[in-house]
mmCIF file of C-alpha atoms in Angstrom:
data_model
loop_
_atom_site.group_PDB
_atom_site.id
_atom_site.type_symbol
_atom_site.label_atom_id
_atom_site.label_comp_id
_atom_site.label_asym_id
_atom_site.label_seq_id
_atom_site.Cartn_x
_atom_site.Cartn_y
_atom_site.Cartn_z
ATOM 1 C CA GLY D 190 112.598 219.041 151.485
ATOM 2 C CA GLN D 191 113.256 220.712 148.177
ATOM 3 C CA GLN D 192 114.274 224.339 148.214
ATOM 4 C CA LEU D 193 114.667 226.962 145.548
ATOM 5 C CA ASN D 194 117.290 229.662 145.761
ATOM 6 C CA GLN D 195 116.224 232.754 143.879
ATOM 7 C CA SER D 196 118.479 235.699 143.174
ATOM 8 C CA PRO D 197 118.818 238.550 143.361
ATOM 9 C CA GLN D 198 116.520 239.408 146.264
ATOM 10 C CA SER D 199 115.950 242.900 144.924
ATOM 11 C CA MET D 200 116.857 245.019 141.938
ATOM 12 C CA PHE D 201 116.731 248.758 141.332
ATOM 13 C CA ILE D 202 116.987 249.614 137.666
ATOM 14 C CA GLN D 203 116.363 252.437 135.239
ATOM 15 C CA GLU D 204 113.469 252.286 132.826
ATOM 16 C CA GLY D 205 114.595 250.740 129.565
ATOM 17 C CA GLU D 206 117.211 248.466 131.106
ATOM 18 C CA ASP D 207 117.137 244.704 130.802
ATOM 19 C CA VAL D 208 116.667 242.526 133.891
ATOM 20 C CA SER D 209 117.732 238.990 134.672
ATOM 21 C CA MET D 210 116.886 236.810 137.652
ATOM 22 C CA ASN D 211 117.379 233.125 138.281
ATOM 23 C CA CYS D 212 116.503 230.179 140.451
ATOM 24 C CA THR D 213 118.552 227.153 141.339
ATOM 25 C CA SER D 214 117.757 223.972 143.163
ATOM 26 C CA SER D 215 119.680 221.047 144.558
ATOM 27 C CA SER D 216 117.123 218.685 143.086
ATOM 28 C CA ILE D 217 115.289 218.197 139.813
ATOM 29 C CA PHE D 218 111.960 219.749 138.893
ATOM 30 C CA ASN D 219 109.604 218.611 136.156
ATOM 31 C CA THR D 220 108.128 222.050 135.538
ATOM 32 C CA TRP D 221 109.293 225.586 136.188
ATOM 33 C CA LEU D 222 106.857 228.460 136.501
ATOM 34 C CA TRP D 223 107.451 232.180 136.793
ATOM 35 C CA TYR D 224 104.918 234.411 138.562
ATOM 36 C CA LYS D 225 104.603 238.127 139.209
ATOM 37 C CA GLN D 226 102.911 239.450 142.336
ATOM 38 C CA ASP D 227 101.709 243.016 142.788
ATOM 39 C CA PRO D 228 101.196 244.384 146.330
ATOM 40 C CA GLY D 229 98.080 242.990 147.954
ATOM 41 C CA GLU D 230 97.354 240.652 145.062
ATOM 42 C CA GLY D 231 97.831 236.988 144.291
ATOM 43 C CA PRO D 232 100.614 235.827 141.950
ATOM 44 C CA VAL D 233 99.903 235.903 138.228
ATOM 45 C CA LEU D 234 101.435 233.267 135.971
ATOM 46 C CA LEU D 235 103.872 234.728 133.436
ATOM 47 C CA ILE D 236 105.587 231.767 131.828
ATOM 48 C CA ALA D 237 105.468 227.986 132.213
ATOM 49 C CA LEU D 238 108.358 225.724 131.189
ATOM 50 C CA TYR D 239 107.931 221.989 130.725
ATOM 51 C CA LYS D 240 111.074 220.598 129.092
ATOM 52 C CA ALA D 241 114.756 220.779 129.935
ATOM 53 C CA GLY D 242 116.402 223.327 127.679
ATOM 54 C CA GLU D 243 113.090 224.931 126.732
ATOM 55 C CA LEU D 244 113.253 228.642 125.980
ATOM 56 C CA THR D 245 109.922 230.461 126.021
ATOM 57 C CA SER D 246 108.979 234.090 125.455
ATOM 58 C CA ASN D 247 105.945 236.109 126.484
ATOM 59 C CA GLY D 248 106.259 239.607 125.075
ATOM 60 C CA ARG D 249 109.295 241.215 126.687
ATOM 61 C CA LEU D 250 109.753 238.258 128.996
ATOM 62 C CA THR D 251 111.944 235.269 128.210
ATOM 63 C CA ALA D 252 112.497 232.276 130.447
ATOM 64 C CA GLN D 253 114.517 229.100 130.125
ATOM 65 C CA PHE D 254 114.345 225.690 131.767
ATOM 66 C CA GLY D 255 117.914 224.647 132.529
ATOM 67 C CA ILE D 256 119.388 221.564 130.876
ATOM 68 C CA THR D 257 120.089 219.983 134.252
ATOM 69 C CA ARG D 258 116.446 220.633 135.295
ATOM 70 C CA LYS D 259 117.795 222.251 138.432
ATOM 71 C CA ASP D 260 117.662 225.869 137.364
ATOM 72 C CA SER D 261 115.741 228.478 135.416
ATOM 73 C CA PHE D 262 116.146 232.123 134.533
ATOM 74 C CA LEU D 263 113.781 234.943 133.630
ATOM 75 C CA ASN D 264 114.800 237.922 131.528
ATOM 76 C CA ILE D 265 112.809 241.109 131.098
ATOM 77 C CA SER D 266 113.890 243.334 128.260
ATOM 78 C CA ALA D 267 113.407 247.082 128.011
ATOM 79 C CA SER D 268 111.822 247.399 131.439
ATOM 80 C CA ILE D 269 108.931 249.790 132.023
ATOM 81 C CA PRO D 270 107.483 251.194 135.281
ATOM 82 C CA SER D 271 104.613 248.675 135.336
ATOM 83 C CA ASP D 272 107.163 245.857 135.592
ATOM 84 C CA VAL D 273 107.520 246.805 139.257
ATOM 85 C CA GLY D 274 106.559 243.967 141.576
ATOM 86 C CA ILE D 275 107.836 240.763 143.088
ATOM 87 C CA TYR D 276 108.765 237.924 140.764
ATOM 88 C CA PHE D 277 108.685 234.353 141.998
ATOM 89 C CA CYS D 278 109.991 231.211 140.439
ATOM 90 C CA ALA D 279 108.205 228.010 141.323
ATOM 91 C CA GLY D 280 109.158 224.427 140.686
ATOM 92 C CA LEU D 281 106.854 221.485 140.426
ATOM 93 C CA SER D 282 108.040 217.985 141.158
ATOM 94 C CA TYR D 283 105.958 214.889 140.651
ATOM 95 C CA ASN D 284 107.788 213.443 143.651
ATOM 96 C CA GLN D 285 106.176 216.132 145.780
ATOM 97 C CA GLY D 286 102.646 215.252 144.728
ATOM 98 C CA GLY D 287 102.331 218.146 142.327
ATOM 99 C CA LYS D 288 103.034 220.820 144.931
ATOM 100 C CA LEU D 289 104.636 224.070 143.865
ATOM 101 C CA ILE D 290 107.817 225.020 145.675
ATOM 102 C CA PHE D 291 108.454 228.762 145.560
ATOM 103 C CA GLY D 292 111.650 230.742 145.465
ATOM 104 C CA GLN D 293 112.165 233.632 147.862
ATOM 105 C CA GLY D 294 111.185 236.203 145.263
ATOM 106 C CA THR D 295 112.932 239.069 143.482
ATOM 107 C CA GLU D 296 111.601 242.540 144.181
ATOM 108 C CA LEU D 297 111.963 244.730 141.117
ATOM 109 C CA SER D 298 111.925 248.515 141.244
ATOM 110 C CA VAL D 299 112.005 250.525 138.021
ATOM 111 C CA LYS D 300 112.921 254.186 138.043
ATOM 112 C CA PRO D 301 111.230 256.193 135.290
ATOM 113 C CA GLY U 138 94.658 231.837 132.039
ATOM 114 C CA ALA U 139 92.052 230.332 134.297
ATOM 115 C CA VAL U 140 90.336 232.512 136.901
ATOM 116 C CA VAL U 141 90.293 231.893 140.626
ATOM 117 C CA SER U 142 88.192 234.213 142.756
ATOM 118 C CA GLN U 143 88.967 234.587 146.445
ATOM 119 C CA HIS U 144 86.792 236.341 149.010
ATOM 120 C CA PRO U 145 86.942 238.398 151.056
ATOM 121 C CA SER U 146 89.939 240.424 149.900
ATOM 122 C CA TRP U 147 90.428 241.690 153.430
ATOM 123 C CA VAL U 148 88.885 241.003 156.824
ATOM 124 C CA ILE U 149 89.353 242.273 160.360
ATOM 125 C CA CYS U 150 88.188 240.091 163.211
ATOM 126 C CA LYS U 151 88.406 239.962 166.982
ATOM 127 C CA SER U 152 90.629 237.486 168.785
ATOM 128 C CA GLY U 153 88.837 234.259 169.503
ATOM 129 C CA THR U 154 86.452 234.441 166.574
ATOM 130 C CA SER U 155 86.541 232.354 163.402
ATOM 131 C CA VAL U 156 86.952 233.581 159.870
ATOM 132 C CA LYS U 157 86.068 231.800 156.648
ATOM 133 C CA ILE U 158 87.827 232.488 153.354
ATOM 134 C CA GLU U 159 86.345 231.239 150.084
ATOM 135 C CA CYS U 160 88.189 230.263 146.941
ATOM 136 C CA ARG U 161 86.257 229.622 143.737
ATOM 137 C CA SER U 162 87.455 228.466 140.333
ATOM 138 C CA LEU U 163 85.271 230.350 137.868
ATOM 139 C CA ASP U 164 86.024 228.759 134.518
ATOM 140 C CA PHE U 165 87.605 225.418 135.304
ATOM 141 C CA GLN U 166 87.217 222.532 137.686
ATOM 142 C CA ALA U 167 89.833 222.732 140.392
ATOM 143 C CA THR U 168 90.372 219.133 141.377
ATOM 144 C CA THR U 169 93.237 220.271 143.574
ATOM 145 C CA MET U 170 93.421 223.447 145.596
ATOM 146 C CA PHE U 171 96.338 224.785 147.578
ATOM 147 C CA TRP U 172 96.286 227.220 150.473
ATOM 148 C CA TYR U 173 99.267 229.449 151.148
ATOM 149 C CA ARG U 174 100.230 231.950 153.778
ATOM 150 C CA GLN U 175 102.481 234.884 153.039
ATOM 151 C CA PHE U 176 104.182 237.277 155.425
ATOM 152 C CA PRO U 177 105.312 240.728 154.249
ATOM 153 C CA LYS U 178 108.304 240.648 151.924
ATOM 154 C CA GLN U 179 108.415 236.869 152.088
ATOM 155 C CA SER U 180 107.601 233.986 149.810
ATOM 156 C CA LEU U 181 104.470 231.860 149.782
ATOM 157 C CA MET U 182 104.385 229.129 152.383
ATOM 158 C CA LEU U 183 102.234 226.151 151.507
ATOM 159 C CA MET U 184 99.811 225.332 154.311
ATOM 160 C CA ALA U 185 97.790 222.492 152.829
ATOM 161 C CA THR U 186 96.715 220.693 149.701
ATOM 162 C CA SER U 187 93.130 219.627 149.201
ATOM 163 C CA ASN U 188 91.625 217.345 146.600
ATOM 164 C CA GLU U 189 87.908 217.530 145.931
ATOM 165 C CA GLY U 190 85.999 215.165 148.162
ATOM 166 C CA SER U 191 89.027 214.215 150.258
ATOM 167 C CA LYS U 192 90.546 215.421 153.479
ATOM 168 C CA ALA U 193 93.214 218.046 153.111
ATOM 169 C CA THR U 194 96.877 217.196 153.493
ATOM 170 C CA TYR U 195 98.593 219.651 155.796
ATOM 171 C CA GLU U 196 102.230 220.672 155.691
ATOM 172 C CA GLN U 197 104.392 220.027 158.685
ATOM 173 C CA GLY U 198 103.800 222.540 161.440
ATOM 174 C CA VAL U 199 100.346 223.613 160.246
ATOM 175 C CA GLU U 200 97.585 222.904 162.771
ATOM 176 C CA LYS U 201 94.759 221.153 160.984
ATOM 177 C CA ASP U 202 92.304 221.876 163.792
ATOM 178 C CA LYS U 203 93.040 225.567 163.581
ATOM 179 C CA PHE U 204 93.030 225.906 159.816
ATOM 180 C CA LEU U 205 90.007 223.957 158.625
ATOM 181 C CA ILE U 206 89.909 223.286 154.909
ATOM 182 C CA ASN U 207 86.879 222.088 153.014
ATOM 183 C CA HIS U 208 86.858 221.186 149.328
ATOM 184 C CA ALA U 209 83.348 219.897 148.850
ATOM 185 C CA SER U 210 82.981 220.746 145.166
ATOM 186 C CA LEU U 211 85.174 221.089 142.102
ATOM 187 C CA THR U 212 84.780 224.849 142.137
ATOM 188 C CA LEU U 213 84.869 225.781 145.800
ATOM 189 C CA SER U 214 87.329 225.389 148.633
ATOM 190 C CA THR U 215 87.165 227.173 151.972
ATOM 191 C CA LEU U 216 89.707 227.905 154.667
ATOM 192 C CA THR U 217 88.383 228.631 158.151
ATOM 193 C CA VAL U 218 90.744 230.131 160.689
ATOM 194 C CA THR U 219 89.307 229.065 164.021
ATOM 195 C CA SER U 220 89.800 230.898 167.311
ATOM 196 C CA ALA U 221 91.916 233.482 165.564
ATOM 197 C CA HIS U 222 94.796 235.181 167.366
ATOM 198 C CA PRO U 223 96.825 238.236 166.353
ATOM 199 C CA GLU U 224 99.683 235.991 165.223
ATOM 200 C CA ASP U 225 97.316 234.532 162.610
ATOM 201 C CA SER U 226 97.252 237.913 160.899
ATOM 202 C CA SER U 227 98.684 237.382 157.453
ATOM 203 C CA PHE U 228 97.981 237.279 153.727
ATOM 204 C CA TYR U 229 96.276 234.029 152.736
ATOM 205 C CA ILE U 230 96.223 232.922 149.097
ATOM 206 C CA CYS U 231 94.569 229.978 147.388
ATOM 207 C CA SER U 232 95.381 228.400 144.064
ATOM 208 C CA GLY U 233 93.714 225.784 141.949
ATOM 209 C CA LYS U 234 94.822 223.152 139.455
ATOM 210 C CA ASN U 235 92.678 221.416 136.903
ATOM 211 C CA GLY U 236 93.493 217.761 137.242
ATOM 212 C CA ALA U 237 96.282 215.804 138.882
ATOM 213 C CA GLY U 238 98.313 215.951 135.691
ATOM 214 C CA SER U 239 97.994 219.702 135.335
ATOM 215 C CA THR U 240 101.201 221.589 135.851
ATOM 216 C CA GLU U 241 99.820 225.104 136.023
ATOM 217 C CA ALA U 242 98.306 226.565 139.151
ATOM 218 C CA PHE U 243 96.215 229.736 139.128
ATOM 219 C CA PHE U 244 95.971 231.981 142.139
ATOM 220 C CA GLY U 245 93.224 233.908 143.823
ATOM 221 C CA GLN U 246 93.622 237.553 144.708
ATOM 222 C CA GLY U 247 94.505 236.801 148.309
ATOM 223 C CA THR U 248 92.872 237.697 151.625
ATOM 224 C CA ARG U 249 94.456 240.065 154.111
ATOM 225 C CA LEU U 250 93.459 238.872 157.597
ATOM 226 C CA THR U 251 93.970 241.151 160.558
ATOM 227 C CA VAL U 252 93.132 239.826 164.015
ATOM 228 C CA VAL U 253 92.744 242.480 166.689
#
């Protein structure tokens, strides 16, 4: 089945630094989604990408849908302590009946 | 974004008993609902997909007789863990989509199940 490789697995950064994480796949996705999950909570949708090459921003967050449709990245600029959490990429393929396939997650720690 | 409410947020039960988890879409009609299981520090593992009024489709390796899913209305889906065992202890999360063509899924808050 389809798999997403998300990296890095974890990041420890200083407040104010920029962060970048990415996901790659061996197969094509029609939609890429980025979620953030706080401990003990469900994932919250951050950004949705629908077209190859699309670059979308949501405040300090920017994400891009790769041209090949096999990858996506998420950037967080000027990180703050509340950015702490686990970030997941998720790909949706019509061939999979609309199921979301999740990456392994990137755990972000921000030092004040 | 759309709101999905999941209850309870945590539950402790004895081995051998059954536990029901509810997932409600509050401001949209969730024609499709997904149930996930998540172990600590790991990603979400899809257990099953349910479409309103139809039988759920289970992922490989998920016991359909153990994890009963009902999606009787467009706003409510339930997951019942039957004859629970300690190894069923986990974080269970539901998500809903509005329509087969929808590409955004919204998640509930999750349920922490502990079987003792």
